[in-house]
C-alpha cells in the first residue's frame, strides 16, 4: 500500500514539475537546455519510482550488488544537497546583484532636488 | 551638497503612507544649530508613501521593488553621505520611535566620546510587550554568538552615527539582520558606542508593522548562515 502511494506521489510530483517547466519554457522564462534537463531528470525519477528493480540492474552493471538501495539513495541525497547548495549560491548572487542594481537606480534618480 | 553641519535622519519605509507624515513632521528642524534633513527610502511601496514624504519636504529615494529594511537603510546611508551629513540617524517609519528623542541621541554623540549611539528599548522596557522583550533578549544572545558583541538592544533601528563611523560600515544585509550586522561592525571596526534608553511606542499599527514570527525565523536563518560563513 505504501509502495503504491509513493509511486502515485512521485508521478503527481513529476507531472506538476514537468507542466510548470513546460509553461515556463513556453513563456520564455526557462531556456531550452534547462527544460530538457528537468524533463529528463523527472522522467528518470518517475521511471525509478515505478520500477525500483531497475536500480538493482544498474548496480549489478557496476559490480556492486551488495551495496543495495541504501548506497544508491545515499548518493542521490548527496547529489540533491549539492544541487540545493548550488541553487542557494546562485540565488544569493542574483539577490545581491538585484539589490545593487535597484540601489544604484534609486541613487541615480533626481532625488537630490527637493520640491 | 549641504553647506553647514547637517544631521540626516534616514527613514526606511514600505507602505507607511498612513503614519509617515506624523513621523516626519515631528523630526526637529534644527538641533544645536545643526540643520536636520530627512531622507525617506521608499522600499517598493504600493501606497503613497513617497508622495507623502515628498510633501513633508523629505529627500525621497525609491526602490523599484521591495528589497528589505536592510537594503533601504544602506541606500539611505549612501544618500546621507552623498549629502555631506555630519551625523546620521536611522529610525523606523512606522512610528515606533519618538522623533523627539533624536535630539538626545545626537547630543550624546556630540558630547562624545562615541562613534555610535544605540537607542535601546530594553534599558527601560515599560510598555513593551513581554513577548517582544523575550524575543529581543534571544536576538541579543544570537547576535553575540554570531558577532561576539553583546549590546542591550541589538535589534534597535534607532541609532545615531558620526560620519566617520557611517563611512566605515561595510554592510551587506537586505533584511532585519542589518541591526545585528551593525553590532558586528561596531565590534569589527572598534567603534566606540553607547546604549541610550529610548521609549518604544507600541500602537496597534506599529505592532502590526513590526517583526512577525516568520520574520524572526528568517532573521535567525540569515544569522545562522552568517555564522557558517565565518567558520
XYZ file of C-alpha atoms in Angstrom:
346
model
C 0.000 0.000 0.000
C 2.820 2.395 0.976
C 4.734 1.480 -2.165
C 1.697 2.287 -4.327
C 1.173 5.595 -2.521
C 4.806 6.589 -3.046
C 4.507 5.729 -6.757
C 1.374 7.857 -7.143
C 3.038 10.677 -5.182
C 6.145 10.565 -7.420
C 4.086 10.608 -10.623
C 1.951 13.518 -9.383
C 5.010 15.494 -8.293
C 6.705 14.841 -11.629
C 3.570 15.868 -13.537
C 3.397 19.165 -11.621
C 7.121 19.857 -12.063
C 7.064 18.970 -15.761
C 3.970 21.038 -16.518
C 5.478 24.002 -14.625
C 8.720 23.602 -16.539
C 6.829 23.402 -19.853
C 4.773 26.518 -19.083
C 7.954 28.399 -18.131
C 9.673 27.203 -21.305
C 6.711 28.321 -23.459
C 6.679 31.640 -21.654
C 10.428 32.004 -22.385
C 11.167 32.042 -18.658
C 13.216 28.845 -18.957
C 15.879 28.034 -21.533
C 15.628 25.004 -23.817
C 18.621 23.185 -22.228
C 17.097 23.633 -18.755
C 13.723 22.402 -19.980
C 15.374 19.281 -21.434
C 17.422 18.777 -18.242
C 14.365 18.891 -15.956
C 12.284 16.759 -18.314
C 14.936 14.017 -18.449
C 15.545 14.268 -14.670
C 11.875 13.901 -13.775
C 11.296 11.133 -16.296
C 14.201 9.229 -14.721
C 12.802 9.811 -11.229
C 9.362 8.529 -12.291
C 10.904 5.533 -14.043
C 12.883 4.532 -10.937
C 9.863 5.175 -8.724
C 7.642 2.925 -10.836
C 10.275 0.239 -11.423
C 12.624 0.179 -8.397
C 14.125 -3.100 -9.584
C 15.881 -1.080 -12.316
C 18.201 0.211 -9.582
C 19.387 -3.334 -8.862
C 20.012 -3.940 -12.562
C 22.015 -0.691 -12.794
C 24.023 -1.519 -9.681
C 24.787 -5.004 -10.988
C 26.472 -3.377 -14.022
C 28.835 -1.563 -11.699
C 29.651 -4.800 -9.865
C 28.366 -3.534 -6.532
C 25.418 -5.864 -5.988
C 25.923 -5.828 -2.250
C 25.749 -2.071 -1.949
C 21.981 -2.116 -2.436
C 19.398 0.621 -2.445
C 20.834 2.358 0.610
C 24.014 3.346 -1.214
C 22.055 4.439 -4.261
C 19.715 6.694 -2.319
C 22.585 7.966 -0.191
C 24.351 9.094 -3.334
C 21.105 10.588 -4.641
C 20.706 12.542 -1.394
C 24.250 13.888 -1.584
C 23.646 14.921 -5.183
C 20.411 16.654 -4.227
C 22.119 18.563 -1.428
C 24.768 19.642 -3.893
C 22.051 20.909 -6.256
C 20.341 22.787 -3.395
C 23.683 24.322 -2.397
C 24.377 25.469 -5.961
C 20.877 26.928 -6.221
C 21.384 28.775 -2.936
C 24.696 30.233 -4.099
C 23.212 31.346 -7.423
C 20.123 32.793 -5.755
C 22.264 34.718 -3.287
C 24.352 36.124 -6.139
C 21.239 37.139 -8.076
C 19.733 38.795 -5.000
C 22.952 40.717 -4.331
C 23.046 41.902 -7.952
C 19.369 42.857 -7.891
C 19.870 44.799 -4.656
C 22.884 46.613 -6.080
C 21.051 47.483 -9.309
C 17.956 48.816 -7.548
C 20.057 50.806 -5.071
C 22.097 52.346 -7.895
C 18.900 53.272 -9.751
C 17.468 54.863 -6.606
C 20.649 56.887 -6.077
C 20.856 57.963 -9.733
C 17.363 59.385 -9.841
C 16.853 63.079 -9.395
C 16.321 62.747 -5.647
C 18.695 65.491 -4.550
C 16.394 68.269 -5.759
C 13.684 68.686 -3.180
C 10.373 70.285 -4.191
C 25.563 69.010 -1.125
C 24.732 70.706 2.140
C 26.984 73.511 3.332
C 26.827 73.781 7.146
C 26.871 70.950 9.690
C 23.998 68.655 8.943
C 22.145 65.827 10.618
C 20.491 63.352 8.256
C 17.621 61.243 9.553
C 17.124 58.104 7.475
C 13.653 56.607 7.478
C 13.301 53.330 5.559
C 9.626 52.921 4.720
C 7.342 50.475 2.984
C 3.626 51.201 2.754
C 3.730 53.740 5.574
C 1.564 56.427 3.952
C -0.829 56.270 6.902
C 1.757 57.312 9.515
C 4.841 58.713 7.833
C 3.586 62.292 7.798
C 3.137 62.095 11.575
C 6.707 60.799 11.915
C 8.374 63.261 9.529
C 6.649 66.377 10.809
C 7.833 65.628 14.362
C 11.503 65.402 13.386
C 13.210 68.557 14.746
C 14.330 71.032 12.046
C 17.424 72.046 13.968
C 19.487 70.590 16.798
C 22.138 72.766 18.447
C 22.497 74.903 15.340
C 22.761 71.940 13.017
C 20.206 71.607 10.239
C 18.238 68.359 10.236
C 17.229 66.786 6.925
C 15.006 63.750 6.459
C 15.802 61.046 3.932
C 12.995 58.604 3.239
C 13.869 55.442 1.356
C 10.643 54.165 -0.134
C 11.255 50.422 -0.300
C 8.873 49.440 -3.088
C 5.699 50.797 -1.502
C 2.406 50.232 -3.235
C 0.778 53.195 -1.498
C 1.505 56.939 -1.462
C 4.458 56.774 0.960
C 6.820 58.566 -1.455
C 4.292 61.285 -2.300
C 3.504 61.968 1.361
C 7.214 62.051 2.265
C 7.957 64.451 -0.608
C 5.069 66.623 0.542
C 6.673 66.754 4.012
C 9.894 68.102 2.487
C 11.979 64.944 2.799
C 14.522 63.734 0.300
C 12.901 60.643 -1.183
C 14.714 57.753 -2.810
C 12.664 54.972 -4.342
C 13.465 51.299 -4.626
C 11.656 49.933 -7.678
C 10.809 46.800 -5.758
C 10.866 45.758 -2.119
C 14.377 44.775 -1.017
C 14.047 44.859 2.742
C 14.754 47.268 5.549
C 18.485 46.490 5.495
C 18.891 47.409 1.848
C 16.783 50.539 2.360
C 18.957 51.592 5.287
C 22.102 51.058 3.207
C 20.665 53.194 0.395
C 19.809 55.859 2.965
C 23.322 55.792 4.411
C 24.828 56.310 0.969
C 22.435 59.172 0.293
C 23.262 60.804 3.630
C 26.991 60.554 2.951
C 26.457 61.982 -0.547
C 24.633 64.936 1.005
C 27.605 65.520 3.291
C 25.810 64.754 6.546
C 27.988 65.016 9.656
C 25.688 62.945 11.833
C 23.375 60.221 10.571
C 20.355 58.916 12.459
C 18.309 55.879 11.457
C 14.765 55.342 12.672
C 11.695 53.297 11.759
C 8.956 54.775 9.641
C 6.067 53.087 11.453
C 6.003 55.499 14.377
C 7.622 53.066 16.818
C 10.354 55.590 17.629
C 9.682 59.026 19.027
C 11.307 61.613 16.701
C 11.697 63.976 19.642
C 14.320 61.596 21.063
C 16.596 62.198 18.076
C 17.921 65.206 19.947
C 19.091 63.062 22.885
C 20.864 60.608 20.619
C 22.584 63.388 18.693
C 23.643 65.261 21.863
C 25.093 62.057 23.311
C 27.088 61.593 20.106
C 28.258 65.219 20.017
C 29.273 65.262 23.677
C 31.156 62.051 22.989
C 33.358 60.261 23.030
C 31.277 57.891 20.905
C 31.042 56.902 17.251
C 27.651 55.236 17.532
C 24.713 55.705 19.892
C 22.133 52.924 20.019
C 18.625 53.776 21.170
C 17.833 50.883 23.473
C 14.222 49.931 24.171
C 15.313 47.303 26.673
C 17.012 49.590 29.198
C 13.581 50.872 30.225
C 11.164 48.386 28.689
C 7.994 49.938 30.164
C 5.019 49.289 27.934
C 6.933 46.866 25.749
C 5.045 43.582 25.315
C 6.743 40.782 27.296
C 6.922 38.579 24.197
C 8.895 41.304 22.427
C 11.234 41.746 25.388
C 11.894 37.993 25.406
C 12.351 37.838 21.620
C 14.807 40.745 21.729
C 16.806 39.133 24.526
C 17.038 35.954 22.436
C 18.215 38.029 19.478
C 20.840 39.705 21.698
C 22.152 36.238 22.549
C 22.125 35.135 18.880
C 23.885 38.353 17.863
C 26.537 37.666 20.499
C 27.071 34.125 19.177
C 27.398 35.355 15.584
C 29.231 38.648 16.064
C 30.852 38.266 19.525
C 29.365 41.518 20.768
C 26.683 41.990 23.381
C 24.588 45.151 23.427
C 21.397 45.860 25.343
C 19.178 46.110 22.251
C 20.777 44.529 19.207
C 17.571 44.840 17.138
C 17.014 48.558 17.599
C 16.608 50.507 14.386
C 17.031 53.801 16.254
C 20.721 54.702 16.052
C 22.977 57.683 15.531
C 26.341 57.546 13.771
C 29.124 60.026 13.254
C 30.015 60.462 9.598
C 33.307 58.671 10.192
C 31.546 55.665 11.688
C 28.999 55.509 8.858
C 31.807 55.580 6.308
C 33.478 52.634 7.998
C 30.398 50.391 7.951
C 30.607 47.536 5.453
C 27.057 46.246 5.311
C 25.603 43.511 3.129
C 22.258 42.787 4.775
C 18.979 43.212 2.962
C 16.562 42.447 5.767
C 16.159 42.888 9.505
C 19.518 41.219 10.121
C 21.139 44.583 9.403
C 20.675 45.527 13.078
C 22.838 42.600 14.192
C 25.284 43.236 11.372
C 25.779 46.825 12.565
C 26.549 45.482 16.047
C 29.105 43.198 14.397
C 30.621 46.132 12.529
C 30.880 48.147 15.761
C 32.947 45.281 17.169
C 34.951 44.637 13.987
C 35.869 48.275 13.403
C 36.482 49.033 17.085
C 33.863 51.804 17.150
C 33.015 53.428 20.472
C 29.321 53.124 21.253
C 26.795 53.851 23.924
C 23.320 52.460 24.531
C 20.850 55.163 25.459
C 17.399 54.289 26.801
C 14.595 55.232 24.421
C 10.902 54.560 24.632
C 9.201 52.344 22.099
C 5.749 53.457 21.020
C 3.669 50.326 20.579
C 0.416 51.077 18.824
C -1.766 48.509 17.083
C -0.325 49.869 13.825
C 3.345 49.617 14.803
C 2.812 46.149 16.283
C 1.209 45.040 13.049
C 4.093 46.509 11.039
C 6.850 45.226 13.282
C 8.703 41.941 13.023
C 6.384 38.968 12.771
C 7.196 35.476 13.980
C 8.170 34.335 10.464
C 10.419 37.373 10.042
C 12.098 36.279 13.253
C 12.643 32.808 11.823
C 14.089 34.304 8.626
C 16.314 36.523 10.732
C 17.634 33.524 12.670
C 18.304 31.633 9.419
C 20.185 34.628 7.955
C 22.301 34.976 11.089
C 22.949 31.216 11.144
C 24.184 31.391 7.533
C 26.472 34.265 8.519
C 27.795 32.167 11.389
C 28.536 29.318 8.951
C 30.353 31.715 6.628
C 32.613 32.762 9.471
C 33.626 29.157 10.241
